[in-house]
PDB file of N, CA, C and O in Angstrom:
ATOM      1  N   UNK A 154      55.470 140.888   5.872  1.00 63.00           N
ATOM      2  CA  UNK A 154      55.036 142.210   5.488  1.00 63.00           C
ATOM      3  C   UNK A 154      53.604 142.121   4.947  1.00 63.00           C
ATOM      4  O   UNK A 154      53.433 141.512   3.891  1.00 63.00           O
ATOM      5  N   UNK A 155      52.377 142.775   5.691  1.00 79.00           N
ATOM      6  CA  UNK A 155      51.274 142.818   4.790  1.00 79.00           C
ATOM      7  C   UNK A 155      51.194 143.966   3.740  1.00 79.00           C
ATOM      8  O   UNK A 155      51.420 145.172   3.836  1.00 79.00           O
ATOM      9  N   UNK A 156      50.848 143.281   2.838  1.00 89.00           N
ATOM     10  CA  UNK A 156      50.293 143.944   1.315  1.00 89.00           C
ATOM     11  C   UNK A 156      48.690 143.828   1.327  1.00 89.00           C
ATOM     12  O   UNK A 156      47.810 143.105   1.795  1.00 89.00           O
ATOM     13  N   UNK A 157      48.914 145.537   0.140  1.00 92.00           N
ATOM     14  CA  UNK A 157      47.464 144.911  -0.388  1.00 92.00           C
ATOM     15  C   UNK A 157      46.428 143.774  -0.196  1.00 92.00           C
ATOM     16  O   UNK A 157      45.370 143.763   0.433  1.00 92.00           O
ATOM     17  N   UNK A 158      47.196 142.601  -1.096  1.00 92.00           N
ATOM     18  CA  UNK A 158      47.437 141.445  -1.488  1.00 92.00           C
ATOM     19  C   UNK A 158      46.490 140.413  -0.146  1.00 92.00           C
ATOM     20  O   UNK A 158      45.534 139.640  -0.199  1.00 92.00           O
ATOM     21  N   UNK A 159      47.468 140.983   1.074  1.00 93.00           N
ATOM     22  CA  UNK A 159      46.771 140.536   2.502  1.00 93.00           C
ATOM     23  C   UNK A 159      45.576 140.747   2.386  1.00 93.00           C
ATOM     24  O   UNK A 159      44.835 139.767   2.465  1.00 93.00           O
ATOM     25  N   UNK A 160      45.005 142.037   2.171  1.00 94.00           N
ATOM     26  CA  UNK A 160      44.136 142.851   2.860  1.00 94.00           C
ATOM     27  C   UNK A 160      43.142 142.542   1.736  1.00 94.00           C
ATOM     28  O   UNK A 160      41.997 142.642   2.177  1.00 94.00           O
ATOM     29  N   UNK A 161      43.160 142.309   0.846  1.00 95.00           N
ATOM     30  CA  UNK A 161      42.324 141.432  -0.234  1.00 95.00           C
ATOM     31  C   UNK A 161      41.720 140.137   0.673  1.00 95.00           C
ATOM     32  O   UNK A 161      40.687 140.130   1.342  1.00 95.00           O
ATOM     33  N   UNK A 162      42.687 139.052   0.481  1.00 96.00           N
ATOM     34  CA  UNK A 162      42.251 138.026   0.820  1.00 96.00           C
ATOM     35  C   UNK A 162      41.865 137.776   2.254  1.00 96.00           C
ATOM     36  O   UNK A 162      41.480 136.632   2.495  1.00 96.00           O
ATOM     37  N   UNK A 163      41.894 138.526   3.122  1.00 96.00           N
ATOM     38  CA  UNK A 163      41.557 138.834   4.462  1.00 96.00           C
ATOM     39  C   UNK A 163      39.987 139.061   4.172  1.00 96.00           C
ATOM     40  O   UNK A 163      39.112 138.425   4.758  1.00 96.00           O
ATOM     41  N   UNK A 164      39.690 140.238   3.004  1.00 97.00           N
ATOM     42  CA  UNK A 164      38.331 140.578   2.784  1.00 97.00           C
ATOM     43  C   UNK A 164      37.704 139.465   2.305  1.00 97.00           C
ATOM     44  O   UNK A 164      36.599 139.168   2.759  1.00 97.00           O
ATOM     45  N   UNK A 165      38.239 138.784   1.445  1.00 97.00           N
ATOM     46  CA  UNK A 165      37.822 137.390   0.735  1.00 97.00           C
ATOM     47  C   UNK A 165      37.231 136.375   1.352  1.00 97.00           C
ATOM     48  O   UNK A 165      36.297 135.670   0.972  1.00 97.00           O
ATOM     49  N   UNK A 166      38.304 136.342   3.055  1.00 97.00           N
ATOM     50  CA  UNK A 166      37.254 134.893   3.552  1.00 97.00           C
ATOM     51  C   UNK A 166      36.127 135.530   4.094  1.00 97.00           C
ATOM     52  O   UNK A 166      35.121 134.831   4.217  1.00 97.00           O
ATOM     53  N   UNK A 167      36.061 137.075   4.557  1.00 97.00           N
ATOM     54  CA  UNK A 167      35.112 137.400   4.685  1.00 97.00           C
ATOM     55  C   UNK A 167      33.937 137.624   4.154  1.00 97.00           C
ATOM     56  O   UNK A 167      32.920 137.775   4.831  1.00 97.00           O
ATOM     57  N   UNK A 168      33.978 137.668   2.837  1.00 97.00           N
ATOM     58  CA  UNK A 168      33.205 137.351   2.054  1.00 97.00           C
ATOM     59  C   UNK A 168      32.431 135.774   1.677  1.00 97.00           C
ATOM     60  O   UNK A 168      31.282 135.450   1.374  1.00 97.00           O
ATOM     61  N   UNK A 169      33.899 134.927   1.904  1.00 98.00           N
ATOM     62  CA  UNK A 169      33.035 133.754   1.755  1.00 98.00           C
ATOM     63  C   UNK A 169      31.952 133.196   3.206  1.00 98.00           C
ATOM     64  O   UNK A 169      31.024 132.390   3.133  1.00 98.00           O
ATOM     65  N   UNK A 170      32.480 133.977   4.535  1.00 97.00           N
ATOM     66  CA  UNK A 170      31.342 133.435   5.324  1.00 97.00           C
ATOM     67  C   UNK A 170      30.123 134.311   5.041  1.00 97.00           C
ATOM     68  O   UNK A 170      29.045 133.751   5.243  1.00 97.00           O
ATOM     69  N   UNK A 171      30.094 135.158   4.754  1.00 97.00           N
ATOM     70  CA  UNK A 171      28.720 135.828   4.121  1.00 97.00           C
ATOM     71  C   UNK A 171      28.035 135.172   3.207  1.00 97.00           C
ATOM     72  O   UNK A 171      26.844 134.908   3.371  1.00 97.00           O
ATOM     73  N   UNK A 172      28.920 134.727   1.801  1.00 97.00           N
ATOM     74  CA  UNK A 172      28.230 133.856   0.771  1.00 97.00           C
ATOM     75  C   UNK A 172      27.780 132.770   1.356  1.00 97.00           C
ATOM     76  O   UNK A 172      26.665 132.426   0.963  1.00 97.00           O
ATOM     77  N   UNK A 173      28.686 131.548   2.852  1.00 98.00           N
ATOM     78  CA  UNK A 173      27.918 131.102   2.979  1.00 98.00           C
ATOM     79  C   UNK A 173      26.794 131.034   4.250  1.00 98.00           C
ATOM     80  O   UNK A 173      25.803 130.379   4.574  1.00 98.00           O
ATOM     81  N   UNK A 174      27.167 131.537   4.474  1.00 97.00           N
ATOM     82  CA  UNK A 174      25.765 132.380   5.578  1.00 97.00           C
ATOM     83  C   UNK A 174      24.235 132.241   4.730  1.00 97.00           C
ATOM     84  O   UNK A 174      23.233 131.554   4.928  1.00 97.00           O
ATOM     85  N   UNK A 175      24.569 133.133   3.825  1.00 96.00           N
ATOM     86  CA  UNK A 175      23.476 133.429   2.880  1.00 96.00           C
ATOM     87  C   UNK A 175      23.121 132.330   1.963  1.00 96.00           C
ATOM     88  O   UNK A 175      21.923 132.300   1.680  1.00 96.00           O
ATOM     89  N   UNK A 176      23.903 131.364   1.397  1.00 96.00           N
ATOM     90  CA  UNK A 176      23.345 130.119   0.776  1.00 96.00           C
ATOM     91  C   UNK A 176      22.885 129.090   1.737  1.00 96.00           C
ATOM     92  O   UNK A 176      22.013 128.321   1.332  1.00 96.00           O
ATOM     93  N   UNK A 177      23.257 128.974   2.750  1.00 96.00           N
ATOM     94  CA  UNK A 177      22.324 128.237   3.606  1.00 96.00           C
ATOM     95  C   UNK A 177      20.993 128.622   4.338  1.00 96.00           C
ATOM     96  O   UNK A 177      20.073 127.947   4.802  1.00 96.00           O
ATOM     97  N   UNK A 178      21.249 130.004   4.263  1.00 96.00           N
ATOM     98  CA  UNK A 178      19.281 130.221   4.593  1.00 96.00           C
ATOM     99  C   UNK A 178      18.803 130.454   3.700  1.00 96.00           C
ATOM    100  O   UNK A 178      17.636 130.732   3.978  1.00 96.00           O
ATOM    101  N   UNK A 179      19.083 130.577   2.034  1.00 95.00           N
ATOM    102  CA  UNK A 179      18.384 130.273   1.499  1.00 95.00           C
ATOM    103  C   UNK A 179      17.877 129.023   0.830  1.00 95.00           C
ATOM    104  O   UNK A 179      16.839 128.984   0.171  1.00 95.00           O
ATOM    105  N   UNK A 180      18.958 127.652   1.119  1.00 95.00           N
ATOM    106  CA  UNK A 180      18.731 126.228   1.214  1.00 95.00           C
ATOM    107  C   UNK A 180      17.441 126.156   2.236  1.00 95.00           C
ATOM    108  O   UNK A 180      16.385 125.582   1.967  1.00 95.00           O
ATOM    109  N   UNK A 181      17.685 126.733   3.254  1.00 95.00           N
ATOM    110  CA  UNK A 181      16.357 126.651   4.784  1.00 95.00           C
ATOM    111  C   UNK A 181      15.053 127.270   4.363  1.00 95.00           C
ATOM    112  O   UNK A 181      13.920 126.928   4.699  1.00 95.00           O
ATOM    113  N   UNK A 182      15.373 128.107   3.676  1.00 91.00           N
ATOM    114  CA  UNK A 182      13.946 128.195   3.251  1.00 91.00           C
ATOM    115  C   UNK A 182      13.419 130.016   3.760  1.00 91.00           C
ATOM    116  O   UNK A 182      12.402 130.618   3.414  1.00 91.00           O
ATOM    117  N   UNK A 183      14.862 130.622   4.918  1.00 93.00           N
ATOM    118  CA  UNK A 183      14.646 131.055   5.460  1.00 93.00           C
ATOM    119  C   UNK A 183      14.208 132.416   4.752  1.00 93.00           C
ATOM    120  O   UNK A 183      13.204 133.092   4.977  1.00 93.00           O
ATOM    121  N   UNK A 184      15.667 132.722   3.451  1.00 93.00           N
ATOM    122  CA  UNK A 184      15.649 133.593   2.732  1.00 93.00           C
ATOM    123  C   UNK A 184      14.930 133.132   1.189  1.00 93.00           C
ATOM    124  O   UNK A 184      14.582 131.968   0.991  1.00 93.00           O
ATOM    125  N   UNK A 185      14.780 134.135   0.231  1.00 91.00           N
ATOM    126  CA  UNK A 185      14.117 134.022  -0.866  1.00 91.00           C
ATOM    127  C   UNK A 185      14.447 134.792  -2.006  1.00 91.00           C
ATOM    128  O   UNK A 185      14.587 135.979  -1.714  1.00 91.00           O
ATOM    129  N   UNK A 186      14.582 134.589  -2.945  1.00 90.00           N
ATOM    130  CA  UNK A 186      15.235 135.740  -3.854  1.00 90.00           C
ATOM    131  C   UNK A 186      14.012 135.568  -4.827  1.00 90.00           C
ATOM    132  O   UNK A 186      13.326 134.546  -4.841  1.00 90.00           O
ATOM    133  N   UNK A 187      13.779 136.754  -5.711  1.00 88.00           N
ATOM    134  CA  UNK A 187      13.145 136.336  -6.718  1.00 88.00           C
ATOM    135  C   UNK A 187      12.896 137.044  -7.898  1.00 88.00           C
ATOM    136  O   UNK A 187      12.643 138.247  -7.828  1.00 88.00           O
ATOM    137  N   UNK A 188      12.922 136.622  -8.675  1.00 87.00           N
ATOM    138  CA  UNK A 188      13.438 137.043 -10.209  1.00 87.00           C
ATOM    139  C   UNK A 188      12.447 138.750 -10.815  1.00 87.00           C
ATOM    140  O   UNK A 188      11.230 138.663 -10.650  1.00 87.00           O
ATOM    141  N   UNK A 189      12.759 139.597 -11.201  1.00 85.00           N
ATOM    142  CA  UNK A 189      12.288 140.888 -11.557  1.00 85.00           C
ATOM    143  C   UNK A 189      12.184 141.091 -12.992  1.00 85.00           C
ATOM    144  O   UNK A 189      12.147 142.221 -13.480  1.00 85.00           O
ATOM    145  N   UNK A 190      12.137 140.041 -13.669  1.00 77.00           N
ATOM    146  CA  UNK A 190      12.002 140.258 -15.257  1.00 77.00           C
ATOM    147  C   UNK A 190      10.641 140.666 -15.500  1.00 77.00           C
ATOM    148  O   UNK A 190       9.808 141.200 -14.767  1.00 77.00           O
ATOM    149  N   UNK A 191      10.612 140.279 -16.732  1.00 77.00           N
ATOM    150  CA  UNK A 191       9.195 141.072 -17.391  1.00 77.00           C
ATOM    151  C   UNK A 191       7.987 139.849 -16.905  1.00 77.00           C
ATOM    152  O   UNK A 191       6.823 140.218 -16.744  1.00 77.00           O
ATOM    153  N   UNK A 192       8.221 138.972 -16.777  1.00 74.00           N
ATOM    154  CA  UNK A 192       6.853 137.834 -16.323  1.00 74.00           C
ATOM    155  C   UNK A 192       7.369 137.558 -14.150  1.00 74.00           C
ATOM    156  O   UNK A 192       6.979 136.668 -13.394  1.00 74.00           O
ATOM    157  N   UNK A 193       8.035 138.392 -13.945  1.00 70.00           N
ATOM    158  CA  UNK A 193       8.523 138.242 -12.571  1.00 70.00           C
ATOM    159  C   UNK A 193       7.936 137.756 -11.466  1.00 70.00           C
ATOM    160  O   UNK A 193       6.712 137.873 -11.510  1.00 70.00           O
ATOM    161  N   UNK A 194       8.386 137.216 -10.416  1.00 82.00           N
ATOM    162  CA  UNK A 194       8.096 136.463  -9.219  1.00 82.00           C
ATOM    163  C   UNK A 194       7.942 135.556  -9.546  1.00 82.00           C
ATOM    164  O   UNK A 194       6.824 135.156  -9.872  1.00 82.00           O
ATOM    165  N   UNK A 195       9.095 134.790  -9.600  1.00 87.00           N
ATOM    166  CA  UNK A 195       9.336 133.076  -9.821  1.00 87.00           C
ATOM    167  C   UNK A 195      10.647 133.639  -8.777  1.00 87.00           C
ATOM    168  O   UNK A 195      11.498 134.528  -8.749  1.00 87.00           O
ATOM    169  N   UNK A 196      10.171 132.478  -7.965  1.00 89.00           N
ATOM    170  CA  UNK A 196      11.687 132.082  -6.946  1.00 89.00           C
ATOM    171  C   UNK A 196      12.583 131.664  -7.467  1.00 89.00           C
ATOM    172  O   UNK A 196      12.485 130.693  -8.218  1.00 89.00           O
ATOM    173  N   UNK A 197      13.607 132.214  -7.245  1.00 90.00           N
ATOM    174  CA  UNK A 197      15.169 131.523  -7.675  1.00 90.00           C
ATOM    175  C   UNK A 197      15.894 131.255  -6.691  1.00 90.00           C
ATOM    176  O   UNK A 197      17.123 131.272  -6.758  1.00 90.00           O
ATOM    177  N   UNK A 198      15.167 130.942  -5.532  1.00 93.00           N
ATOM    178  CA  UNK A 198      16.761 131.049  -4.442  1.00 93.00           C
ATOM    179  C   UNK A 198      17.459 130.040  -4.753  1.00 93.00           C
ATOM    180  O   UNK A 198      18.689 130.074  -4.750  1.00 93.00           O
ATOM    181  N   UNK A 199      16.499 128.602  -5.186  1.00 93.00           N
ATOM    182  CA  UNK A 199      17.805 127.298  -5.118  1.00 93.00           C
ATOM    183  C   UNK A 199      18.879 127.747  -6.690  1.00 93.00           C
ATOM    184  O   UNK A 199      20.040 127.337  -6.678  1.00 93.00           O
ATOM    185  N   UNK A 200      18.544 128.307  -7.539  1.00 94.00           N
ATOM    186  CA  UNK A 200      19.590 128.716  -8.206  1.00 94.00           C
ATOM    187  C   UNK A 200      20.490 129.912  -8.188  1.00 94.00           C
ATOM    188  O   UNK A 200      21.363 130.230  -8.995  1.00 94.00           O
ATOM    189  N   UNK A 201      20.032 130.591  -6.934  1.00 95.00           N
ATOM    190  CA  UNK A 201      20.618 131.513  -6.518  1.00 95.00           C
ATOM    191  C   UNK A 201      21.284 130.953  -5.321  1.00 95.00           C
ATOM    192  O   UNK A 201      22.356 131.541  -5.183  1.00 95.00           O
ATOM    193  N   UNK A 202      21.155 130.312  -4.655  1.00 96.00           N
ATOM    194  CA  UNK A 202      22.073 129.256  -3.876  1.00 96.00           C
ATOM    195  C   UNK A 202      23.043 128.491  -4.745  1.00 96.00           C
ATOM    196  O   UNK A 202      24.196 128.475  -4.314  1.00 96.00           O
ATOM    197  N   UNK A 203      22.815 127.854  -5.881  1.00 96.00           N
ATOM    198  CA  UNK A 203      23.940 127.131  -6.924  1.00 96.00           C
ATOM    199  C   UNK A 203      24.770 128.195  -7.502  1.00 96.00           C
ATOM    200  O   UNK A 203      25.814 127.687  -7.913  1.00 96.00           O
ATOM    201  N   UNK A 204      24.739 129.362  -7.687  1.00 97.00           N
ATOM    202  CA  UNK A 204      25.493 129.981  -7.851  1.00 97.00           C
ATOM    203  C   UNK A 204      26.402 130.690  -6.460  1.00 97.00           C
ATOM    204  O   UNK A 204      27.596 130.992  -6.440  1.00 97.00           O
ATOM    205  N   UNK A 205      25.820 130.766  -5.829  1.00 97.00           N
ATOM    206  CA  UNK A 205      26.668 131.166  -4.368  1.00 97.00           C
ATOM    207  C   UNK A 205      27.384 130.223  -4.427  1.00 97.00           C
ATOM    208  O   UNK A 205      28.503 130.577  -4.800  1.00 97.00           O
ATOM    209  N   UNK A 206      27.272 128.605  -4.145  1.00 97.00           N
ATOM    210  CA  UNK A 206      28.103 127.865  -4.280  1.00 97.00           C
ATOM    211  C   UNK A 206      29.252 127.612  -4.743  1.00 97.00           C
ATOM    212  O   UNK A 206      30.236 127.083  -4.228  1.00 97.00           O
ATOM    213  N   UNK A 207      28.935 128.300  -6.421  1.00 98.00           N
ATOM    214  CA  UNK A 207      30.217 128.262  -7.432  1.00 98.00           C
ATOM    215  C   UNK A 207      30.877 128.950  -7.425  1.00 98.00           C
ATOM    216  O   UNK A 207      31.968 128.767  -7.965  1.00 98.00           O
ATOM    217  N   UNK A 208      30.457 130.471  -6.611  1.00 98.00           N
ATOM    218  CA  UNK A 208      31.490 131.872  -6.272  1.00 98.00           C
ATOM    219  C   UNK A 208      32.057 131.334  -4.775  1.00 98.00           C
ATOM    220  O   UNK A 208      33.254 131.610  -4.697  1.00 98.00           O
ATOM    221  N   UNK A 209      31.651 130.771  -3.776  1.00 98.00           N
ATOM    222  CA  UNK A 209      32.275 130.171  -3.054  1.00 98.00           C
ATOM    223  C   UNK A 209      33.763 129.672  -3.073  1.00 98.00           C
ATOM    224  O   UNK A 209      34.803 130.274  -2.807  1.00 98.00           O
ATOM    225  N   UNK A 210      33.478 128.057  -3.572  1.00 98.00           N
ATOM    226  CA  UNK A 210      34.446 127.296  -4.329  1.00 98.00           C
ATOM    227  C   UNK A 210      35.520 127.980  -5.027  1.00 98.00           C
ATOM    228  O   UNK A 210      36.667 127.575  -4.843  1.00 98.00           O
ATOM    229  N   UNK A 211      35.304 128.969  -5.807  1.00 98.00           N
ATOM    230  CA  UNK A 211      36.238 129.987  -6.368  1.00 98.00           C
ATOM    231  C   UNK A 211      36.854 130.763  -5.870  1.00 98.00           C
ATOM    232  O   UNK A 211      37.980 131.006  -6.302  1.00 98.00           O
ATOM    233  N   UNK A 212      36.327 131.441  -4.766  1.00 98.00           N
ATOM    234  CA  UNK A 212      37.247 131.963  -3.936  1.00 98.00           C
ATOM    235  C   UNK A 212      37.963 131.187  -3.008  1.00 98.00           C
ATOM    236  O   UNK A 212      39.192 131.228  -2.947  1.00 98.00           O
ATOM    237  N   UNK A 213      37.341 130.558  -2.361  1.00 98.00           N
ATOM    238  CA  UNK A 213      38.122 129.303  -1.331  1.00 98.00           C
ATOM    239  C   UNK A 213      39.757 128.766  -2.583  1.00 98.00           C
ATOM    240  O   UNK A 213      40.937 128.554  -2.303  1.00 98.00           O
ATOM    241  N   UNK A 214      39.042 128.733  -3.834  1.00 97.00           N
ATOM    242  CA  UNK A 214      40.521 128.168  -4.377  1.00 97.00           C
ATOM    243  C   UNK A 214      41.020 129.280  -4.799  1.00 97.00           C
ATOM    244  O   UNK A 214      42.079 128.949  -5.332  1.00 97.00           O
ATOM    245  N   UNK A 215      40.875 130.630  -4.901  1.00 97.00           N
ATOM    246  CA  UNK A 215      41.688 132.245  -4.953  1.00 97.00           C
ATOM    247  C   UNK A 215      42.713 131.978  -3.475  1.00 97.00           C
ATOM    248  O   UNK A 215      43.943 131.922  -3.471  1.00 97.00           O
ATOM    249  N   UNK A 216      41.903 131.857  -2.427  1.00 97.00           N
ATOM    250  CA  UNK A 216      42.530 132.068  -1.016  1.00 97.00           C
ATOM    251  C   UNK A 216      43.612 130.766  -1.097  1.00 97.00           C
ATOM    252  O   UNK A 216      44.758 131.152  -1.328  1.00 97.00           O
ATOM    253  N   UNK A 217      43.492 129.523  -0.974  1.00 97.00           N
ATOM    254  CA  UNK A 217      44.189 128.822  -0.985  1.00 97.00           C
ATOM    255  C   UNK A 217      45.418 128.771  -1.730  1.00 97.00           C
ATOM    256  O   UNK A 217      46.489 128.524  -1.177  1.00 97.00           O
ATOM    257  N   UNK A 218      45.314 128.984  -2.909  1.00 96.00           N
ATOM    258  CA  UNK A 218      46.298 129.208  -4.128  1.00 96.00           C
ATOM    259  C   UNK A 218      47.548 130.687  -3.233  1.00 96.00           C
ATOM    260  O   UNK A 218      48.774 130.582  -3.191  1.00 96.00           O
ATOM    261  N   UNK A 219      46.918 131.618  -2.784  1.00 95.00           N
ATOM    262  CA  UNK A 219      47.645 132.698  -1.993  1.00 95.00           C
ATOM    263  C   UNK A 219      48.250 132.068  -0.899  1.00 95.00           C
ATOM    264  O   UNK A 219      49.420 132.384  -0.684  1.00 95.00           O
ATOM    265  N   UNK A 220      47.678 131.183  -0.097  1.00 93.00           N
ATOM    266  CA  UNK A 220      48.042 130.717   1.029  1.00 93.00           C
ATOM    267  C   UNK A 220      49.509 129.985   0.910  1.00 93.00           C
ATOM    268  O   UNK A 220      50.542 130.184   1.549  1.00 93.00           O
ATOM    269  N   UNK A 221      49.168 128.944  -0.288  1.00 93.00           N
ATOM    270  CA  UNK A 221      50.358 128.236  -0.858  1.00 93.00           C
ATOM    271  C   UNK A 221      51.814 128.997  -1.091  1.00 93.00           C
ATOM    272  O   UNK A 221      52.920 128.693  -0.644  1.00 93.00           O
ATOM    273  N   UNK A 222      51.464 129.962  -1.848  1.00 91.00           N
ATOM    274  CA  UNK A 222      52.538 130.773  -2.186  1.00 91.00           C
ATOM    275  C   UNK A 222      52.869 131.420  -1.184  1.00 91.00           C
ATOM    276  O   UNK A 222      54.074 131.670  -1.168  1.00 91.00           O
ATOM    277  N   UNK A 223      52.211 131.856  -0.204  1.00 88.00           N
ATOM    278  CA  UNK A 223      52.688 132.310   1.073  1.00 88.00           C
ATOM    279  C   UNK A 223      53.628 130.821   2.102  1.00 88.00           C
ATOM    280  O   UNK A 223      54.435 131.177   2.961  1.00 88.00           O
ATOM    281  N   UNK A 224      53.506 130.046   1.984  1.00 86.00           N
ATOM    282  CA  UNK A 224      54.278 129.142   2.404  1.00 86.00           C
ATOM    283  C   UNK A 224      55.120 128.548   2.060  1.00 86.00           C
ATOM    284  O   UNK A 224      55.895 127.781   2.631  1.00 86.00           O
ATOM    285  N   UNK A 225      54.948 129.072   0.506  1.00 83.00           N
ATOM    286  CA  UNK A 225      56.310 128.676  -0.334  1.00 83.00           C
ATOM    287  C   UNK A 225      57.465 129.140  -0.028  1.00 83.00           C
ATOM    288  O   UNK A 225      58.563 128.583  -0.035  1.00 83.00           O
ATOM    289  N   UNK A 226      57.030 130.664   0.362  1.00 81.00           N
ATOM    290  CA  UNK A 226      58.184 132.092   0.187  1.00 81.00           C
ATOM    291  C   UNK A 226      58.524 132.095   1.327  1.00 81.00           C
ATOM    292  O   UNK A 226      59.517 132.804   1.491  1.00 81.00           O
ATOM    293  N   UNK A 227      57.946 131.346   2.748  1.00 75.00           N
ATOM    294  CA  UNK A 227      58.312 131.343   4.468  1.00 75.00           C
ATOM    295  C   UNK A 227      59.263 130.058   4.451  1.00 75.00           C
ATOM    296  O   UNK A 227      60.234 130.166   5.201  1.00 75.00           O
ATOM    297  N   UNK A 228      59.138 128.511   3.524  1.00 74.00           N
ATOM    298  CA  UNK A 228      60.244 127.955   3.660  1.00 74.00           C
ATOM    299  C   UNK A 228      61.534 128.396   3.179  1.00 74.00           C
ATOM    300  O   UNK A 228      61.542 129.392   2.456  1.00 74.00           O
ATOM    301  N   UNK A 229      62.895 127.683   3.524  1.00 73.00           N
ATOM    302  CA  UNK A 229      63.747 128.278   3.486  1.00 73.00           C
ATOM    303  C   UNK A 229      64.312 127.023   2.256  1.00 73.00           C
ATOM    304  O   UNK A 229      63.921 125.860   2.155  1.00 73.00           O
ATOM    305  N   UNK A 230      65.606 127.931   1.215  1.00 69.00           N
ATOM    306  CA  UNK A 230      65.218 126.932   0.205  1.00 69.00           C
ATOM    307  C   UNK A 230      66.719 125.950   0.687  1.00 69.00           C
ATOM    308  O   UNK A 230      67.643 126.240   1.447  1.00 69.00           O
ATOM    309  N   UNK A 231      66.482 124.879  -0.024  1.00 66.00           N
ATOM    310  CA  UNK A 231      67.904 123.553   0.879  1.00 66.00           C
ATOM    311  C   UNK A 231      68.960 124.348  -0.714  1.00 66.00           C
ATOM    312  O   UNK A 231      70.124 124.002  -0.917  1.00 66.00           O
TER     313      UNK A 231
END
């Protein structure tokens, strides 16, 4: 039965190929982010890439953790 629940984490990996889409061109050099404070334009992409990274990783272990429990509840118990 899909839930919500599905339709979350369905959006989720989609999200993570975007996050990493986007942290690797900005590893390449391709993309650029850059900071808007009061002394602004200092590049941040490589720490704006280390953080993509860490929202990555976090979701990859959101999705997985769902996945598990979804295979928990499809075996049958002895």
């Amino acid at each position: 039965m899909r839930t919500a629940r599905h339709a979350f984490i369905e959006n989720l990996k989609l999200v993570i190929a975007e996050y990493q889409a986007t942290r690797e061109r900005l590893i390449a050099g391709t993309d650029q982010v850059f900071s808007t404070g009061k002394y602004g334009g200092e590049d941040i992409s490589v720490e704006t890439a280390a953080h993509y990274k860490q929202l990555i990783s976090h979701y990859k272990a959101v999705v997985l953790r769902f996945e598990n429990e979804q295979t928990r509840k499809a075996q049958p118990k002895l």
